[in-house]
Coordinates of C-alpha atoms in Angstrom, one line a residue:
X11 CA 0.0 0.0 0.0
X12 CA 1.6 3.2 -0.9
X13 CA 1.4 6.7 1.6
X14 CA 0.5 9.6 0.6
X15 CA 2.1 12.6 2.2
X16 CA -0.1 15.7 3.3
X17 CA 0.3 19.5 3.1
X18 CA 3.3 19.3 5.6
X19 CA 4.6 16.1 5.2
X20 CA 2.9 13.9 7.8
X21 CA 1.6 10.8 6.9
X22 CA -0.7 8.0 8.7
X23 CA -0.5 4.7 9.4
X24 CA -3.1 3.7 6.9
X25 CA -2.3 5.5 4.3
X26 CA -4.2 8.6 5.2
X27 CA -2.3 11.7 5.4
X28 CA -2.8 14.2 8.5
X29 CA -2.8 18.3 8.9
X30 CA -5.0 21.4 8.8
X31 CA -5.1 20.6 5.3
X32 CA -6.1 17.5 4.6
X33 CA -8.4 17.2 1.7
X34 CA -10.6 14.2 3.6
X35 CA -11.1 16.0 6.5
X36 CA -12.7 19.6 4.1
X37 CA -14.7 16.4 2.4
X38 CA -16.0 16.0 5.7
X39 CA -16.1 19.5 6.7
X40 CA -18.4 20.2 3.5
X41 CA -20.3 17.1 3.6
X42 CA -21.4 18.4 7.3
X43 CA -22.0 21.8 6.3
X44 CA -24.3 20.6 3.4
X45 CA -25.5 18.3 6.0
X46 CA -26.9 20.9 7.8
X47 CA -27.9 23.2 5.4
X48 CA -30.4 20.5 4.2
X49 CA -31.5 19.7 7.6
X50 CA -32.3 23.3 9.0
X51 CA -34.2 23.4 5.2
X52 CA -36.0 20.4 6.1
X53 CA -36.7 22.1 9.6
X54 CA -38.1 25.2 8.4
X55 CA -40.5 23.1 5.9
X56 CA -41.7 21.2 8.2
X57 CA -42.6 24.0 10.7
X58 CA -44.2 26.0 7.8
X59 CA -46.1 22.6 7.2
X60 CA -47.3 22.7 10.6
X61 CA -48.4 26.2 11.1
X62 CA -50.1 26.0 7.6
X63 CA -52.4 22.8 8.9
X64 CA -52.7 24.9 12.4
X65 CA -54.0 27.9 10.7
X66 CA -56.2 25.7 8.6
X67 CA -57.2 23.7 11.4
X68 CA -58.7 27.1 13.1
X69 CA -60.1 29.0 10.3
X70 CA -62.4 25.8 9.3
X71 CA -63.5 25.6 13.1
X72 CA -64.1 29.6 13.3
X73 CA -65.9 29.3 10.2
X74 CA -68.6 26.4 11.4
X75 CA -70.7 29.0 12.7
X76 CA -71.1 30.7 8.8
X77 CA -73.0 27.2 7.5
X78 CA -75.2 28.1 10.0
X79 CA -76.1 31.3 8.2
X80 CA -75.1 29.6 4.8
X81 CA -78.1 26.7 5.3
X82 CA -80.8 28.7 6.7
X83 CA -80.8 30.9 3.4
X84 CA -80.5 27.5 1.4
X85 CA -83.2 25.5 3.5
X86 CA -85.9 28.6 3.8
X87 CA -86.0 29.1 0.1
X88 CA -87.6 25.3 -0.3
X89 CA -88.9 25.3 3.4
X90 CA -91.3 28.6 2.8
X91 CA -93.5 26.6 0.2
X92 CA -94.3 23.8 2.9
X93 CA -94.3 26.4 6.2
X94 CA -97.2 28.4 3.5
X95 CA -98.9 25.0 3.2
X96 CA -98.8 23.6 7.0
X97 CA -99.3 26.9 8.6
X98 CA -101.5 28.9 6.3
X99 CA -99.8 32.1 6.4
X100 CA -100.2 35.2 3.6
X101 CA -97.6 36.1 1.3
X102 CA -96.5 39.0 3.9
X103 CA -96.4 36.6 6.9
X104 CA -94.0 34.7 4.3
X105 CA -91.6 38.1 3.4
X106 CA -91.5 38.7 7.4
X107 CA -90.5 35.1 8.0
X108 CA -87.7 35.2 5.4
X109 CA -86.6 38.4 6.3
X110 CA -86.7 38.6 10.1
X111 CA -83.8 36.3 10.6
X112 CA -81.6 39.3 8.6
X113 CA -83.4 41.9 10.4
X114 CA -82.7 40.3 13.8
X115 CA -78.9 39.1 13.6
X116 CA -78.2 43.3 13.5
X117 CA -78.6 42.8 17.3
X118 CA -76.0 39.9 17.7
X119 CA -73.6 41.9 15.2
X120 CA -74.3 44.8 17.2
X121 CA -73.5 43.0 21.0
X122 CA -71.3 40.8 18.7
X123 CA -68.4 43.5 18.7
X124 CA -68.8 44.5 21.8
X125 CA -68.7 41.1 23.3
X126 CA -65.9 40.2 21.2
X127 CA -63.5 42.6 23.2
X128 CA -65.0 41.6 26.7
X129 CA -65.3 37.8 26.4
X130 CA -62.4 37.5 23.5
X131 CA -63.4 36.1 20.5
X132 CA -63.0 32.7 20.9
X133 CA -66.2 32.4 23.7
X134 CA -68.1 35.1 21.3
X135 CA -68.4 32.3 18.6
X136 CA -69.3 29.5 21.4
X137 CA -72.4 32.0 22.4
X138 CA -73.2 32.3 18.7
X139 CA -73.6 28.7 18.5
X140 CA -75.8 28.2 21.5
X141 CA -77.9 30.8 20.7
X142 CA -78.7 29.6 17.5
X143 CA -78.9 25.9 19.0
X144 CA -81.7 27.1 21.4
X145 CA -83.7 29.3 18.0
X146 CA -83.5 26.1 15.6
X147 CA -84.5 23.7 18.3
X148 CA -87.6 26.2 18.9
X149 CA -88.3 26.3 15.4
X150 CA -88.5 23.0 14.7
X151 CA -91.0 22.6 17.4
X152 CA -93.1 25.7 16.6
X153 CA -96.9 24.4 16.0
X154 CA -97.6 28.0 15.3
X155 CA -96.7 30.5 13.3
X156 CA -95.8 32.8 16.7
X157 CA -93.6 30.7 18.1
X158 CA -91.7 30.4 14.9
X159 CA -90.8 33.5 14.5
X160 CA -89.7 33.3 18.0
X161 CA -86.9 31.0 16.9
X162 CA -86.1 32.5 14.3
X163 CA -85.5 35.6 16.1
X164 CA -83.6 33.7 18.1
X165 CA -81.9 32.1 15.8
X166 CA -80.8 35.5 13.5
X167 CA -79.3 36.7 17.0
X168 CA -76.9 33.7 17.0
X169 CA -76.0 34.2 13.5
X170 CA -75.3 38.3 14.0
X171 CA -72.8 37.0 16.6
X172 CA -71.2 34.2 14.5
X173 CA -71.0 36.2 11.3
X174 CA -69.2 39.2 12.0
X175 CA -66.8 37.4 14.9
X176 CA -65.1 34.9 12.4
X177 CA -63.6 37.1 9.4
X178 CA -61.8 38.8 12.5
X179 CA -60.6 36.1 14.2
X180 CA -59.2 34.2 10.9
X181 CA -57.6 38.3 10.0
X182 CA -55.8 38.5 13.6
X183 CA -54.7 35.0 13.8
X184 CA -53.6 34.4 9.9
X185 CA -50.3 35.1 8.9
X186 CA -49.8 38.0 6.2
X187 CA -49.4 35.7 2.9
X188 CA -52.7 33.7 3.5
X189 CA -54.4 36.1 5.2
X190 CA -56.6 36.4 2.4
X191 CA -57.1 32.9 1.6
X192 CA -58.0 32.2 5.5
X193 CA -60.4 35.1 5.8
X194 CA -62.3 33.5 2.9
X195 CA -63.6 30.6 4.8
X196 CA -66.3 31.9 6.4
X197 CA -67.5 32.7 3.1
X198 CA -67.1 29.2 1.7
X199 CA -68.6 27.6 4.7
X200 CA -71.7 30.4 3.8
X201 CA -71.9 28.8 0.3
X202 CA -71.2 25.1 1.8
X203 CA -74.5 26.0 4.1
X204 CA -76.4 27.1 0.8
X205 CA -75.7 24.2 -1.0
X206 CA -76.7 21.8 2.3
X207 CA -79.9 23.7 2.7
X208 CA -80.9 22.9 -1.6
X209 CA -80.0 19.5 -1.0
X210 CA -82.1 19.4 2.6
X211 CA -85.0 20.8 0.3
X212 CA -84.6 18.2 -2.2
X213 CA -84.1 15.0 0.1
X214 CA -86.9 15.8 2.1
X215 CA -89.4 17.5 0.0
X216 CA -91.8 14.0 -0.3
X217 CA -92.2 14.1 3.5
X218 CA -95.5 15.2 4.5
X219 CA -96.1 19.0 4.3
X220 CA -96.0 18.8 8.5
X221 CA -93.5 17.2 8.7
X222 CA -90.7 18.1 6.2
X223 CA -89.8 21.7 7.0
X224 CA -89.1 20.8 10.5
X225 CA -86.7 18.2 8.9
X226 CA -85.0 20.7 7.5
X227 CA -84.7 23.2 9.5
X228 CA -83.8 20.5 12.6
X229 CA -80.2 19.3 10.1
X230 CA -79.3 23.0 10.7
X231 CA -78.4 21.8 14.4
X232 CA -76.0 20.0 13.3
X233 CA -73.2 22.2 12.4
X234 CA -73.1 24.2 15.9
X235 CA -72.6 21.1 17.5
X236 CA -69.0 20.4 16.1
X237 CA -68.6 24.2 17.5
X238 CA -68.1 22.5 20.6
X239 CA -65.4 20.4 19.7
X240 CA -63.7 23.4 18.1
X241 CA -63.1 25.3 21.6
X242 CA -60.3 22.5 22.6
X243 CA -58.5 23.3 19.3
X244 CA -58.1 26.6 18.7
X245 CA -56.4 29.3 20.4
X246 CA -57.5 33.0 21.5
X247 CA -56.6 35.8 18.9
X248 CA -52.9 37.2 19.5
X249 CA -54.2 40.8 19.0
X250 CA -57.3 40.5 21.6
X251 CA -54.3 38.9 24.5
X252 CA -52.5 41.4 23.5
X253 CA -55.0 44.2 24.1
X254 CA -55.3 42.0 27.7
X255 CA -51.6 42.1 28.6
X256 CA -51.2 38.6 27.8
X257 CA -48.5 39.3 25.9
X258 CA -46.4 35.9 26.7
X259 CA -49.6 33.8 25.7
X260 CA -49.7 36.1 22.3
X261 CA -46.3 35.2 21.5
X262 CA -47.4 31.3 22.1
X263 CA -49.8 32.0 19.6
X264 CA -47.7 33.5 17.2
X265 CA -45.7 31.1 17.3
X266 CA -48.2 28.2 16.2
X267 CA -49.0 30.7 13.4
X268 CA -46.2 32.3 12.1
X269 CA -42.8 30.2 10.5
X270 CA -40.4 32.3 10.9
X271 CA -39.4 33.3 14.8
X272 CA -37.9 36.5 13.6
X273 CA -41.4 37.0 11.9
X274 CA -43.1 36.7 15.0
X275 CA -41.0 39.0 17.1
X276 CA -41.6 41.5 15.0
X277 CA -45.9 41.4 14.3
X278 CA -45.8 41.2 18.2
X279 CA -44.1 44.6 18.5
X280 CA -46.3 46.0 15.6
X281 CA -48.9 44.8 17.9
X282 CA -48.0 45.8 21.1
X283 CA -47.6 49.6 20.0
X284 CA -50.7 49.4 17.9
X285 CA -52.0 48.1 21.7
X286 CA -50.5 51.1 23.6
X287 CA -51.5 53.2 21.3
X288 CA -55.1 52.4 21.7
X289 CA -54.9 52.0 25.8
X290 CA -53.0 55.5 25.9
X291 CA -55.1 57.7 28.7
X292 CA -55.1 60.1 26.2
X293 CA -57.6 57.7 24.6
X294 CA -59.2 56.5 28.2
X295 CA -61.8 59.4 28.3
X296 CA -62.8 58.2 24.5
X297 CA -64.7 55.0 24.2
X298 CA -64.8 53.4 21.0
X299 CA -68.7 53.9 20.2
X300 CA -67.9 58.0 20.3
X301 CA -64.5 57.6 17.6
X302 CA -67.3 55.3 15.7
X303 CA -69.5 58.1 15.9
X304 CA -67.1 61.1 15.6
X305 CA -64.2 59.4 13.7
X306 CA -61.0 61.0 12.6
X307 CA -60.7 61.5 8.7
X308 CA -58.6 58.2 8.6
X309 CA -61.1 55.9 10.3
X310 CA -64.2 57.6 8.4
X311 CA -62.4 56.3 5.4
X312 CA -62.2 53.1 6.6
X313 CA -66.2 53.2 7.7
X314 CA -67.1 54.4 4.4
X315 CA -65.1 51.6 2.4
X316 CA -65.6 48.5 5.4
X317 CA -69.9 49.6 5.6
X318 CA -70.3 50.5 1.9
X319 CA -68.6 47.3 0.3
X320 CA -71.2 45.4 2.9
X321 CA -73.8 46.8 1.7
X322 CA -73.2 46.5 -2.1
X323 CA -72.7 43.0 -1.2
X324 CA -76.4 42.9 -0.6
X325 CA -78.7 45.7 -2.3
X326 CA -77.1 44.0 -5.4
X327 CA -79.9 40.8 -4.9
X328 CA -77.8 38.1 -3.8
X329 CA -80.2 37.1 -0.8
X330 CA -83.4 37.3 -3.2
X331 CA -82.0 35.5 -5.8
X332 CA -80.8 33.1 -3.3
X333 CA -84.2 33.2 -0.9
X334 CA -86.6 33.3 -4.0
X335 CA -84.7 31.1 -6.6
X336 CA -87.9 29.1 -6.7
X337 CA -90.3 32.1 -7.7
X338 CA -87.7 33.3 -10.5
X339 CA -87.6 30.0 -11.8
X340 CA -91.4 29.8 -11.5
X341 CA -91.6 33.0 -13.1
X342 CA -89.2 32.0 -16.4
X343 CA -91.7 29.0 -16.8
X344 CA -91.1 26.1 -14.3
X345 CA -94.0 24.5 -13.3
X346 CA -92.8 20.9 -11.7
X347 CA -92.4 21.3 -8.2
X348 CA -89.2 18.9 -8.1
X349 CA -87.4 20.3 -11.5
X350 CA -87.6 23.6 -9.3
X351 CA -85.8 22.1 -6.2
X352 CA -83.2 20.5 -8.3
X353 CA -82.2 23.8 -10.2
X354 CA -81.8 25.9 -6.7
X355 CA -79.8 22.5 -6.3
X356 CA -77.6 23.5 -9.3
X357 CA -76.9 27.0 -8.2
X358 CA -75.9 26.1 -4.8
X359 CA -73.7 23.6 -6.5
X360 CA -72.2 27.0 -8.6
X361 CA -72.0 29.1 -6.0
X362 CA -70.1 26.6 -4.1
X363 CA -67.5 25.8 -6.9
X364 CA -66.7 29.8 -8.3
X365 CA -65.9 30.3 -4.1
X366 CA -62.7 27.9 -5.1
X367 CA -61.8 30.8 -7.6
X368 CA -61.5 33.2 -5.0
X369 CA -59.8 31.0 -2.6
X370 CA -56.6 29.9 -5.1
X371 CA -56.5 34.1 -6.2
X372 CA -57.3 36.4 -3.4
X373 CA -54.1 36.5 -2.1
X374 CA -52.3 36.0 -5.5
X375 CA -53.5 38.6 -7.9
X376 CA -55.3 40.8 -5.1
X377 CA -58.3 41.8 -4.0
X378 CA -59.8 44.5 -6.3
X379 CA -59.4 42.8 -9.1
X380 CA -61.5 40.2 -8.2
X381 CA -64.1 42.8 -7.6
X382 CA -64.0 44.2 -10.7
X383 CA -64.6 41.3 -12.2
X384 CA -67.2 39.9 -10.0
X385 CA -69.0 43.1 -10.0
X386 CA -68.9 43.4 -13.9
X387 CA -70.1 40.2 -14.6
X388 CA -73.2 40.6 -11.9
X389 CA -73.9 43.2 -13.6
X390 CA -73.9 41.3 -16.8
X391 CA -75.6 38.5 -15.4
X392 CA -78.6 40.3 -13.7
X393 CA -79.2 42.3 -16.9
X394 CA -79.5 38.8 -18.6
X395 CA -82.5 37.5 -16.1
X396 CA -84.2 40.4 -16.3
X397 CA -83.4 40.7 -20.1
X398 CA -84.5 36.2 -20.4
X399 CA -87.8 36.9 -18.5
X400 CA -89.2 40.5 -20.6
X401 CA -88.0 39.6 -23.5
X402 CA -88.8 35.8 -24.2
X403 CA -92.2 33.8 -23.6
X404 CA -92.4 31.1 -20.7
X405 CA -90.4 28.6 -22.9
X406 CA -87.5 26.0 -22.8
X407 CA -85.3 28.5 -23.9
X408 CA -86.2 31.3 -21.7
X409 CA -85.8 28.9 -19.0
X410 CA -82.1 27.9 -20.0
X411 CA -81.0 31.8 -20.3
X412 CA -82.2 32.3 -17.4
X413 CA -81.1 29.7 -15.1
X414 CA -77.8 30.2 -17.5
X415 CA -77.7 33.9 -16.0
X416 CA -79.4 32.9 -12.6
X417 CA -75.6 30.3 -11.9
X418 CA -73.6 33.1 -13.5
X419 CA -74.4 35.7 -10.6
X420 CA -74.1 33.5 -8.0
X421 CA -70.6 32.4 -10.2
X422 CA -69.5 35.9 -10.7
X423 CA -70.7 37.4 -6.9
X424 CA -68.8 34.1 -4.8
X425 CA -65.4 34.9 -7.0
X426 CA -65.4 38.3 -5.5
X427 CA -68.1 40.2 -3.6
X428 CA -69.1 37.6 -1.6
X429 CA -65.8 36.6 0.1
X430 CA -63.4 39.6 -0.5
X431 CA -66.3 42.2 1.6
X432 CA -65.9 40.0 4.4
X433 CA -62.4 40.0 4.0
X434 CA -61.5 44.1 3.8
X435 CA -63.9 44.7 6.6
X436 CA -61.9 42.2 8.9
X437 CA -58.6 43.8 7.8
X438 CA -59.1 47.4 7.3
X439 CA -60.0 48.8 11.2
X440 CA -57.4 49.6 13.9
X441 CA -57.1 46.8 16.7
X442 CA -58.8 49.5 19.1
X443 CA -62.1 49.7 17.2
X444 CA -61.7 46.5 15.1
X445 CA -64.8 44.4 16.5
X446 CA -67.4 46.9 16.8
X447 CA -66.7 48.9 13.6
X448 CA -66.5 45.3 11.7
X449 CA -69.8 45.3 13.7
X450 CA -71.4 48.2 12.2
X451 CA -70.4 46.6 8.5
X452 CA -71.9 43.6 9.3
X453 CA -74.9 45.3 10.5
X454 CA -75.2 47.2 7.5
X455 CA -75.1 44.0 5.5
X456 CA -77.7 42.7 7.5
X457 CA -79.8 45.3 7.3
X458 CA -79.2 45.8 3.4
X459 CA -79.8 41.5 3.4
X460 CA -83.2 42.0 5.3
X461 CA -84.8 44.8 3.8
X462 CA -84.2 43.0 0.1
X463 CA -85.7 39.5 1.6
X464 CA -88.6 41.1 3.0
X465 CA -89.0 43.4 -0.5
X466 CA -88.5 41.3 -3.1
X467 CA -92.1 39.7 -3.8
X468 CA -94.0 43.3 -2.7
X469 CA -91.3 45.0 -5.4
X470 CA -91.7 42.2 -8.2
X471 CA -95.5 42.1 -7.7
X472 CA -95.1 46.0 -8.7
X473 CA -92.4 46.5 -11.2
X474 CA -92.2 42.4 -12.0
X475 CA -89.7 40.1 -11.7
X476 CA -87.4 41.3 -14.7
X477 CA -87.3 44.8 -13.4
X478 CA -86.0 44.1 -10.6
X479 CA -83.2 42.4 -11.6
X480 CA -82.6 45.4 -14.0
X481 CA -82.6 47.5 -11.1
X482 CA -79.9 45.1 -9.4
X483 CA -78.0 45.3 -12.4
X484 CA -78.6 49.6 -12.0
X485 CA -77.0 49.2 -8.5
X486 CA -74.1 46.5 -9.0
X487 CA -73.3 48.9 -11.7
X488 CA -72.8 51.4 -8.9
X489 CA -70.5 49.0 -7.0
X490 CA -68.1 48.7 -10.1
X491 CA -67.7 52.6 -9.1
X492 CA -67.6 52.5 -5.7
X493 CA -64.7 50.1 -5.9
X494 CA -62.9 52.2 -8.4
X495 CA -62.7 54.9 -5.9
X496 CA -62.6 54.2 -2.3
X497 CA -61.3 50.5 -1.7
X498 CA -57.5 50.0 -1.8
X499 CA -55.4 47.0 -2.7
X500 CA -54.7 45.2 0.9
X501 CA -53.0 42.0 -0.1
X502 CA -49.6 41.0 1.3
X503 CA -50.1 43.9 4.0
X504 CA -50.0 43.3 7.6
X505 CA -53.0 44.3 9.8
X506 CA -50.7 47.1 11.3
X507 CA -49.4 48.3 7.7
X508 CA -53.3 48.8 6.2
X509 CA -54.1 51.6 8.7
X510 CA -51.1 53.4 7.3
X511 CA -53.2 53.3 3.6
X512 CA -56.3 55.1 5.3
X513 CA -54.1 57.5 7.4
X514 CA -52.3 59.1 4.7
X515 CA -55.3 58.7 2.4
X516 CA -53.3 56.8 -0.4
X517 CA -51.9 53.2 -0.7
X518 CA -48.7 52.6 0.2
X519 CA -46.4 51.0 -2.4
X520 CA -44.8 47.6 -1.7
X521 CA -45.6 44.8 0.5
X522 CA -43.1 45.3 3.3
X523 CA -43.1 48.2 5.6
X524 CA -40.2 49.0 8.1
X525 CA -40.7 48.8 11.9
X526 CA -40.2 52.6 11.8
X527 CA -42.8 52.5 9.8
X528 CA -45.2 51.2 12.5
X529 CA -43.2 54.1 15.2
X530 CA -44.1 56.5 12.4
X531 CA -47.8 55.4 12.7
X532 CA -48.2 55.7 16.4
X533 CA -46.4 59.2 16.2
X534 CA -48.7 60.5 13.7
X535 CA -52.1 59.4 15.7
X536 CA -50.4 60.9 18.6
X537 CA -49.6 64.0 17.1
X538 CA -53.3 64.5 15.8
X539 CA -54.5 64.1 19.6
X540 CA -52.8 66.6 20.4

């Protein structure tokens, strides 16, 4: 065996040369170092693996309470014809009993916000869900008309609380770069609900007219139940333990949600000084109902944009069309009672589908362009019913167009209007006033919601069923504008980084913003105090 002689002349026993420079031992050295490299890669994936599935894990439960909402406005719209039939009430005892529930839940979005900063958030959707446990057991029940609408009332209280609680838990617990995505899935779980409620109607409409609608409206139990299970599983928002002094068990939730440590650090300072900002004594002697009601130029920017985009979402027909799919239908022609069922059953099915869309491109492409285009091709789509139904006799064809244009709403308002609203108005308001001003939009949208479900056969009897959907088509035209000129781009922005957009009244440019940044903001809202 021959030796070979290293760097200074040194050799081994077994042939293997020795010294600070031997080439085996920087084999090793590099093998080690790519060694761990590749492990502290493998590392990193597999944490941002696990906060992924964690921050899955709690959106879907947060969002359980939104099927709730989701299959009541499915299940009534099939229900109503069987409640008309078993309880003999007029076509005004029908509008009040569709449009109650809307009317009603203004109260829980109302003690919703409020509640949400005493209780946390968390416990705010567990009330939700018994709430509207207690309502749906009542209206199942009800052998009158009176003590169904007692249930109902009941039951729009628990879905106030539930609606306007989740986008803001998903928005404070999400991190930046799904943010988007997350805050979604309380509208999927809306459209899930929808799509439950057509097929409730469908499985159970040969039941007997006493006994089917209770059937119905009895599966919508179901969903707050697993709201139970949820409460072990998820965590309290960072933000609200923050605005508790709980910092430690913020950063223990941060840290679930969040990859990167350094990451973390740093949203917990942006947090903390948004925190002390809004817990300054300067702020003490002004609770947040009077800045709601006397806001600063910054936050009434934010009002107009987080309340308006609510309300297009409804006075655009969504609700009706959803709510009275069987009378539009019936109105292009339909007259078999199942073949009616079965195409509600096909627009859940759409609306359920185009929410996917949004999902895979709300935090990819942004979210104004989605609203352009699902405000543009509402407007489109609602031209075409009421276009389908003046235009054409009660025929097969006039039946196709407008089921055709009918799916293509629901397509074109669950790519963008429907999820996105709930999405800006969960990310747009300071962590002082977040709750209750997300509150207020969700009341508007309820009101908006209610006052169209209650409307729509009084307005259709009048003008008919084609003009109204022009006149939707008149105001989603509207929300092409309004979105145009008051909603910014949000995407890739931390919570802390959007007010910045409203305080200086322009967008800011880039996706990353400085910690001085976030100094810069506290300085400036304590400078206008002063």
């Amino acid at each position: 065996m021959g030796f070979q002689e290293s760097g200074n002349g040194e050799m081994g026993l077994s042939g293997i040369p020795l010294g600070g420079k031997n080439k085996y031992k920087r084999m090793d050295s590099e093998f080690l170092e790519e060694y761990d490299d590749v492990l502290q890669q493998q590392q990193k994936e597999d944490r941002s693996n696990s906060t992924k599935k964690y921050v899955l894990a709690c959106a879907v439960f947060a969002s359980l309470n939104n099927v709730l909402l989701g299959y009541d406005v499915g299940v009534m719209s099939g229900a109503i014809m069987f409640i008309k039939e078993d309880l003999k009430i007029s076509e005004v005892k029908e509008e009040f009993l569709v449009g109650i529930l809307s009317v009603v839940s203004i109260l829980g979005s109302l003690c919703g916000g409020r509640t949400a900063d005493i209780i946390g958030r968390k416990w705010t959707m567990a009330l939700a869900a018994v709430v509207f446990q207690v309502g749906a057991l009542i209206m199942t029940l009800a052998p009158s008309f009176t003590l169904l609408m007692i249930g109902r009332i009941l039951a729009g209280v628990g879905i106030g609380f539930g609606g306007m609680i989740s986008p803001i838990y998903i928005a404070e617990i999400s991190p930046t770069v799904i943010r988007g995505t997350m805050t979604s899935f309380p509208e999927i779980f809306i459209n899930f609900g929808i799509l439950l409620g057509y097929v409730s109607n469908y499985v159970f409409s040969g039941l007997s007219p006493h006994i089917n609608w209770r059937i119905m409206l009895a599966v919508g139990i179901l969903p707050s139940v697993f709201i139970g299970f949820a409460l072990f599983i998820i965590p309290e928002s960072p933000r609200w333990l923050v605005m508790q002094n709980r910092v430690d068990e913020a950063r223990s939730v941060l840290l679930k949600t969040i990859e990167d440590e350094k990451e973390v650090e740093e949203r917990l300072v942006e947090i903390q000084q948004a925190a002390e900002f809004a817990n300054t004594n300067k702020y003490e002697d002004k609770p947040v109902w009077r800045e709601l009601l006397f806001p600063s130029p910054s936050l009434r920017r934010m009002l107009i944009t987080g309340i308006g985009i609510q309300c297009f979402q409804q006075i655009s027909g969504i609700d009706a069309t959803v709510y009275y799919s069987p009378e539009i239908f019936e109105a292009a022609g339909f007259k078999n009672e199942s073949n009616l069922l079965a195409a509600t059953v096909a627009v859940g099915i759409t609306k359920t589908i185009f929410i996917l869309v949004a999902i895979f491109l709300i935090d990819k492409i942004g979210r104004k362009p989605l609203l352009y285009v699902s405000t543009i091709g509402m407007t489109v789509c609602l031209f075409g019913v009421g276009a389908a139904l003046s235009l054409f006799g009660k025929g097969s064809f006039e039946i196709a167009l407008v089921v055709l244009f009918v799916c293509g709403n629901v397509a074109f308002f669950s790519v963008g209007l429907g999820p996105v609203c709930w999405v800006l108005t969960s990310e747009i308001f300071p962590l002082k006033v977040r709750a209750q001003a997300s509150a207020l939009g969700a009341v508007g949208n309820r009101v908006c919601s209610g006052i169209i479900a209650m409307s729509f056969l009084s307005i259709s009897r009048a003008i008919t069923v084609s003009g109204t959907f022009f006149l939707f088509a008149g105001i989603s035209s509207l929300a092409v504008v309004f979105v145009y000129s008051l909603v910014p781009e949000t995407k890739g922005k931390s919570l802390e980084q959007i007010e910045l957009i409203f305080q200086k009244g322009q967008e800011r440019q880039g996706s990353e913003m400085e910690l001085g940044d976030v100094e810069q903001l506290v300085q400036n809202k304590t400078d206008s105090t002063n």
